[in-house]
mmCIF file with all atom_site columns, C-alpha atoms in Angstrom:
data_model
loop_
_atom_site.group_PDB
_atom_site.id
_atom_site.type_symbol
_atom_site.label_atom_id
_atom_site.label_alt_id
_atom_site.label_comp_id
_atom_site.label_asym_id
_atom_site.label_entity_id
_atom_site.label_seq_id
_atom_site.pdbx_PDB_ins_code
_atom_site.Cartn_x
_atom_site.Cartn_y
_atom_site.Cartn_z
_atom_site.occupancy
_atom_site.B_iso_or_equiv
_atom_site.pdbx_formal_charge
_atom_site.auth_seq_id
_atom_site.auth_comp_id
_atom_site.auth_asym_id
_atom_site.auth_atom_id
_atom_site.pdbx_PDB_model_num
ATOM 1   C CA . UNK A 1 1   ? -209.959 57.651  205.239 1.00 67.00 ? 28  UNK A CA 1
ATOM 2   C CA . UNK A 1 2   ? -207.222 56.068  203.373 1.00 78.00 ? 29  UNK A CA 1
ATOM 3   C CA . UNK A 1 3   ? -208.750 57.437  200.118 1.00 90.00 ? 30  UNK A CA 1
ATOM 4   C CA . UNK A 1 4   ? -209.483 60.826  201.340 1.00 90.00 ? 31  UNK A CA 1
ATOM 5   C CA . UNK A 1 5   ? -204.997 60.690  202.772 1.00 89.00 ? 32  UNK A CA 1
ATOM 6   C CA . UNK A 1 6   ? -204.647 60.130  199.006 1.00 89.00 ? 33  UNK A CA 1
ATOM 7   C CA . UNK A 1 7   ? -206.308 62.509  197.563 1.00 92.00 ? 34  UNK A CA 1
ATOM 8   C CA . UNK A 1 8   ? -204.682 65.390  199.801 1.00 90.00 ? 35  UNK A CA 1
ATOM 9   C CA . UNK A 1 9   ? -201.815 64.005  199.123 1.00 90.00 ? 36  UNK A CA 1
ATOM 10  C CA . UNK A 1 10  ? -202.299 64.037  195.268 1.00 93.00 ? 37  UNK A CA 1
ATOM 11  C CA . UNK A 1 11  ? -204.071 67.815  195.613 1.00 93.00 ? 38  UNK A CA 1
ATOM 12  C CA . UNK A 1 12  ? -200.379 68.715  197.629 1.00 91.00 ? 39  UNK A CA 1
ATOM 13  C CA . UNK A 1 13  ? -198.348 67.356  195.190 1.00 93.00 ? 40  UNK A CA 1
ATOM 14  C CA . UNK A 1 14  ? -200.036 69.189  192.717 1.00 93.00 ? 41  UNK A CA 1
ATOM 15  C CA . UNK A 1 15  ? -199.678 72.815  194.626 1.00 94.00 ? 42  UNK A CA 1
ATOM 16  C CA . UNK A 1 16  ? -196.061 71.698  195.126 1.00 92.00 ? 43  UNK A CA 1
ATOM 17  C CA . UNK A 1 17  ? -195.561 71.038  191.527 1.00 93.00 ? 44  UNK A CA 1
ATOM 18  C CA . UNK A 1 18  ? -197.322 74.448  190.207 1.00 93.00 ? 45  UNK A CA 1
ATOM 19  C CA . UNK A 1 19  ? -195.086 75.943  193.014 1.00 93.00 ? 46  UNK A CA 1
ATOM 20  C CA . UNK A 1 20  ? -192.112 74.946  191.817 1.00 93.00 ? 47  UNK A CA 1
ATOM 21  C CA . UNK A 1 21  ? -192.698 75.708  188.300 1.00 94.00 ? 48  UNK A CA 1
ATOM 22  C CA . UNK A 1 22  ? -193.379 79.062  188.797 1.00 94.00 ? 49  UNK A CA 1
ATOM 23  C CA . UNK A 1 23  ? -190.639 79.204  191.238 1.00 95.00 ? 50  UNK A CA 1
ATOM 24  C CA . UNK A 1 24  ? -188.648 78.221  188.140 1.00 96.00 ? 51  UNK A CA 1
ATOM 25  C CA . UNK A 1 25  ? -189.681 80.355  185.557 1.00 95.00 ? 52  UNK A CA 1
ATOM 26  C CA . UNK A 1 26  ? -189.321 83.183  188.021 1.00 96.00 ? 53  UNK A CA 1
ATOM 27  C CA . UNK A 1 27  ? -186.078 82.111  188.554 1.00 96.00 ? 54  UNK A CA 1
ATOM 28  C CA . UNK A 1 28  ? -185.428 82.272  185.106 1.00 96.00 ? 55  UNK A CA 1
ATOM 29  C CA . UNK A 1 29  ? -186.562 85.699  184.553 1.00 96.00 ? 56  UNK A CA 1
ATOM 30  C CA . UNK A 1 30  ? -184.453 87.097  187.411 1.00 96.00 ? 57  UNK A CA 1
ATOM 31  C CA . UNK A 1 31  ? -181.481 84.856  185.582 1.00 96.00 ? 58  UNK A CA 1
ATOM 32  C CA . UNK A 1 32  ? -182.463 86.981  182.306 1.00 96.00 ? 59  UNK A CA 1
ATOM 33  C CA . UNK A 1 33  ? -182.504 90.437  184.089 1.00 96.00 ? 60  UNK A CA 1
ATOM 34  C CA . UNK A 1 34  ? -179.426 89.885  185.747 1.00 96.00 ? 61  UNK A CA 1
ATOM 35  C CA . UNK A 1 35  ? -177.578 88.620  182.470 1.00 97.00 ? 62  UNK A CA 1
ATOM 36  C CA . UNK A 1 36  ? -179.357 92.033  181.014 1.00 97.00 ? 63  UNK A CA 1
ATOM 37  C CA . UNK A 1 37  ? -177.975 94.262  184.017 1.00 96.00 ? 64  UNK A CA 1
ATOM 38  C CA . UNK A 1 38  ? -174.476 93.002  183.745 1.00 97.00 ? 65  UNK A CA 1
ATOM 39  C CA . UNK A 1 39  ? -174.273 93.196  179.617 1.00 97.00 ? 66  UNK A CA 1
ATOM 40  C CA . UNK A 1 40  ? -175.271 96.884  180.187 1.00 96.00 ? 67  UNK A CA 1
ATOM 41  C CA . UNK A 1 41  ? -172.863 97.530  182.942 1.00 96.00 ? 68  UNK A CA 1
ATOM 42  C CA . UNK A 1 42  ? -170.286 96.347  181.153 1.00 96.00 ? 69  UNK A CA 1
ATOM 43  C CA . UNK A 1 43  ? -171.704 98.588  178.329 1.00 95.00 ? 70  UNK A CA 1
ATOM 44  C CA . UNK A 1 44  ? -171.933 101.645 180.718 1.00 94.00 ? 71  UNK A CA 1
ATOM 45  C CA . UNK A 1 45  ? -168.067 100.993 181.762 1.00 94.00 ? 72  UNK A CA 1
ATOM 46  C CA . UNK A 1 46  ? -166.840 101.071 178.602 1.00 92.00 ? 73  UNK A CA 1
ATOM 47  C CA . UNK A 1 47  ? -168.600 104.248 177.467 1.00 90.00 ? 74  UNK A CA 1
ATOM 48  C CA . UNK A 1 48  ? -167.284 105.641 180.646 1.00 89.00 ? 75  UNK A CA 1
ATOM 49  C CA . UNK A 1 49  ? -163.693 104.463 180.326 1.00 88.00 ? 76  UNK A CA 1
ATOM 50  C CA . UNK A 1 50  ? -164.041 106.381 176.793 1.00 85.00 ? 77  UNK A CA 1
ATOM 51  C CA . UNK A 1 51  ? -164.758 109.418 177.737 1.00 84.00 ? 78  UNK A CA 1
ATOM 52  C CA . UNK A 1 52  ? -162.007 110.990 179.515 1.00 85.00 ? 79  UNK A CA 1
ATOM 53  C CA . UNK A 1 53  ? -160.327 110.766 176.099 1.00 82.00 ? 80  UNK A CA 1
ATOM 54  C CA . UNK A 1 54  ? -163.124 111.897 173.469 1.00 81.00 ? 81  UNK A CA 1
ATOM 55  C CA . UNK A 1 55  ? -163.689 114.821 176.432 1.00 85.00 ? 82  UNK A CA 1
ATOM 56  C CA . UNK A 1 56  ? -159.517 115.272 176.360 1.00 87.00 ? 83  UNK A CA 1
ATOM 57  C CA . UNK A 1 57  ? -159.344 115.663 173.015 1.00 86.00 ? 84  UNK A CA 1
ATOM 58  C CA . UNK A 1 58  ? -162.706 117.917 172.908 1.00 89.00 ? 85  UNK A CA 1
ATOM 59  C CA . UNK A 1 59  ? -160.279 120.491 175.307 1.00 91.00 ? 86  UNK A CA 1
ATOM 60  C CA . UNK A 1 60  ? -157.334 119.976 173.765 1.00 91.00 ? 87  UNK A CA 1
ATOM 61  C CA . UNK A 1 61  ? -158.774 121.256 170.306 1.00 92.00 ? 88  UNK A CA 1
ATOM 62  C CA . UNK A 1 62  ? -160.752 124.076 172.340 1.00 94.00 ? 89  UNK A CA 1
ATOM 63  C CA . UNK A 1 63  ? -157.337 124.971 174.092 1.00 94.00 ? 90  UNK A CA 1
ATOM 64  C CA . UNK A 1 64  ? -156.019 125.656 170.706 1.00 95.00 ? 91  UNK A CA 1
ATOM 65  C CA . UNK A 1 65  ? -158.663 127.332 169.191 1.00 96.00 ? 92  UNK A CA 1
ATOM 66  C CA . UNK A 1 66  ? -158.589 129.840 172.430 1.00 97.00 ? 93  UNK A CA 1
ATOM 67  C CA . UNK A 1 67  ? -154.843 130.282 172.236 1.00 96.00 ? 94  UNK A CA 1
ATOM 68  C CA . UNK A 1 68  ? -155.027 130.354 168.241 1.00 96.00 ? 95  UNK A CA 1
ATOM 69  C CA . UNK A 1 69  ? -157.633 133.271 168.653 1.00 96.00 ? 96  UNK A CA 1
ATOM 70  C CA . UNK A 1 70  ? -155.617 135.163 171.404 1.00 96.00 ? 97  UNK A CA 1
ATOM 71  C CA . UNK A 1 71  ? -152.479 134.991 169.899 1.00 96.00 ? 98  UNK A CA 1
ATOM 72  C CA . UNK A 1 72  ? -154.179 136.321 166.301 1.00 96.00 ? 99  UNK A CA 1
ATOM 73  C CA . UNK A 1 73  ? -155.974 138.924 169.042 1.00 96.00 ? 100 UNK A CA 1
ATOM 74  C CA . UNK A 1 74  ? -152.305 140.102 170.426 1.00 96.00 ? 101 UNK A CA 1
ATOM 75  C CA . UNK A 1 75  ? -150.871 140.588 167.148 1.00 94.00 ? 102 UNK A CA 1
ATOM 76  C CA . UNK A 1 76  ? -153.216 142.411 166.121 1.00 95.00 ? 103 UNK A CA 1
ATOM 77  C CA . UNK A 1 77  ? -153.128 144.788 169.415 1.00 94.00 ? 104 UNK A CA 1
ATOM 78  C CA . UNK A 1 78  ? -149.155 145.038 168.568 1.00 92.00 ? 105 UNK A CA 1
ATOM 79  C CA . UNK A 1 79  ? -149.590 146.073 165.125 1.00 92.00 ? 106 UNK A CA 1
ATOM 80  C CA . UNK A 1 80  ? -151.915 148.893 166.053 1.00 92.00 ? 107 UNK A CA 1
ATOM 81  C CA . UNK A 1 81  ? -150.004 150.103 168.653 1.00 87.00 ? 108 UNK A CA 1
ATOM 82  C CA . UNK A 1 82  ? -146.413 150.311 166.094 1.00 83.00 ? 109 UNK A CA 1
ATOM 83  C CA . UNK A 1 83  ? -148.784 152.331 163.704 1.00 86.00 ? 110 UNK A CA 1
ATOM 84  C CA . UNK A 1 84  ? -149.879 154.486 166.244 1.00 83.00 ? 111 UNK A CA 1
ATOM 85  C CA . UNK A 1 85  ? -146.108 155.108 167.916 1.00 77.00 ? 112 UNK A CA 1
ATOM 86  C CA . UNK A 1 86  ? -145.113 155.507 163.723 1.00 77.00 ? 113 UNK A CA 1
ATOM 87  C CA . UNK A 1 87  ? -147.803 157.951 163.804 1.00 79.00 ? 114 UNK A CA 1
ATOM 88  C CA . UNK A 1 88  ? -147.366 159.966 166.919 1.00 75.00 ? 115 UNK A CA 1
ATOM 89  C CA . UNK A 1 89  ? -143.772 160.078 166.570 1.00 72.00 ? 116 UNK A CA 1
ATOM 90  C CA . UNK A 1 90  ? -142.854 160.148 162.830 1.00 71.00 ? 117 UNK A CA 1
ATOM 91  C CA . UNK A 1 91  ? -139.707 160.252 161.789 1.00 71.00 ? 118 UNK A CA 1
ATOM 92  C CA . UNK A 1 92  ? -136.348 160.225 163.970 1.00 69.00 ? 119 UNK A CA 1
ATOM 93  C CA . UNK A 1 93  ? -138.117 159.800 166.947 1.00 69.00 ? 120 UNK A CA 1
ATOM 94  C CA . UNK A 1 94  ? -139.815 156.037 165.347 1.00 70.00 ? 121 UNK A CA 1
ATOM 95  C CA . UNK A 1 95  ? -136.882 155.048 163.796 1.00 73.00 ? 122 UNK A CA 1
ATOM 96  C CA . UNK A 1 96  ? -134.540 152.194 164.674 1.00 76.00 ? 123 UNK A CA 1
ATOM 97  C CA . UNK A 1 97  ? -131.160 153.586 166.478 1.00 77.00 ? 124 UNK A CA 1
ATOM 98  C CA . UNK A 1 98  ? -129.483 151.973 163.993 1.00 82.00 ? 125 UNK A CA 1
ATOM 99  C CA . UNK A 1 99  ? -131.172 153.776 161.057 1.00 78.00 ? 126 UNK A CA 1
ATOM 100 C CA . UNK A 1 100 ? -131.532 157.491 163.094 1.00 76.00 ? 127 UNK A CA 1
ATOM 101 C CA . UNK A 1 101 ? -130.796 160.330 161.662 1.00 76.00 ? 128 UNK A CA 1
ATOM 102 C CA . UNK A 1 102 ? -132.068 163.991 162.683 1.00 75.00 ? 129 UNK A CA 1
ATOM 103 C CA . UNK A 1 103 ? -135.734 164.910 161.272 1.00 73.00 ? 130 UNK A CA 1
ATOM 104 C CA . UNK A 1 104 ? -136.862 168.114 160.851 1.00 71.00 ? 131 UNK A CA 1
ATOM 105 C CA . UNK A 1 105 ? -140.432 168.781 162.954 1.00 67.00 ? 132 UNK A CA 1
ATOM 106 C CA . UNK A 1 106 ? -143.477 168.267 160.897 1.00 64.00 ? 133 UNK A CA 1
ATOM 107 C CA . UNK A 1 107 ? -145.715 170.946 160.708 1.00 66.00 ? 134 UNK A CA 1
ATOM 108 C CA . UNK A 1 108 ? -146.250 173.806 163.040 1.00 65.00 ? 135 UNK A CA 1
ATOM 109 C CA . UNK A 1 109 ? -148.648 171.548 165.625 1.00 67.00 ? 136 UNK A CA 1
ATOM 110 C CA . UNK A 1 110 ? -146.571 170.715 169.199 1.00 68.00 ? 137 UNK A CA 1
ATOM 111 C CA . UNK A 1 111 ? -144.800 167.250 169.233 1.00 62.00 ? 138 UNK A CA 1
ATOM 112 C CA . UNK A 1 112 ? -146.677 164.533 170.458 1.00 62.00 ? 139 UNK A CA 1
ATOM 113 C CA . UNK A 1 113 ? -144.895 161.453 172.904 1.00 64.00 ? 140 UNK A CA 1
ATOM 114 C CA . UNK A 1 114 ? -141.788 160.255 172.118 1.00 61.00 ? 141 UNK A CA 1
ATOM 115 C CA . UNK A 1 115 ? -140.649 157.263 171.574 1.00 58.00 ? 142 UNK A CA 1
ATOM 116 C CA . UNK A 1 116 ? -137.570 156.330 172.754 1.00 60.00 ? 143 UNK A CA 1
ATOM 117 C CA . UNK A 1 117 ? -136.470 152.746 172.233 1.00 57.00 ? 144 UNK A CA 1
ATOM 118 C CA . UNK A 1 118 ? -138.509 149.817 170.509 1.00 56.00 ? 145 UNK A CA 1
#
């Protein structure tokens, strides 16, 4: 009986053993993935901490191109609408008060609007 005790015993210690080493090398594995999780976290947080201000200079240079454009795009409205007043009201009526002086009617076609002011 005493031999039989021992070799349970031995066969127990054995399971125990395997047990505990693969206990361990999970243990290991889960210490590796975790190590891995936080690296990338840490990873992710930076990249995220960078982006407002890669994103806020991304608008501020799109912001500038838009006004840029609009401003170009208003300009260009004013212009055509001085050459049209210089062309619909030639003349006294386009001129600057401070440079009027009375203008004979062009042509025998009826005056078109007037212009008064700049």
């Amino acid at each position: 009986m005493a031999d039989r005790r021992a070799q349970l015993v031995t066969r127990v210690r054995g399971m125990l053993a395997d047990a505990l080493g693969a206990t361990r090398a999970r243990m290991a594995a889960a210490d590796a993935d975790l190590a891995a999780g936080r690296e990338r976290l840490t990873r992710i947080r930076r990249a995220a901490a960078a982006v407002p201000e890669r994103v806020g200079g991304e608008r501020d240079r799109r912001l500038a191109e838009i006004d840029a454009h609009h401003r170009a795009r208003i300009g260009e409205l004013a212009r055509r609408a001085a050459a049209a007043a210089q062309r619909e009201a030639p003349g006294a009526a386009s001129a600057e008060w401070s440079d009027w002086r009375p203008t004979p009617p062009v042509g025998a076609a009826p005056p078109g609007a007037v212009r008064v002011g700049t």
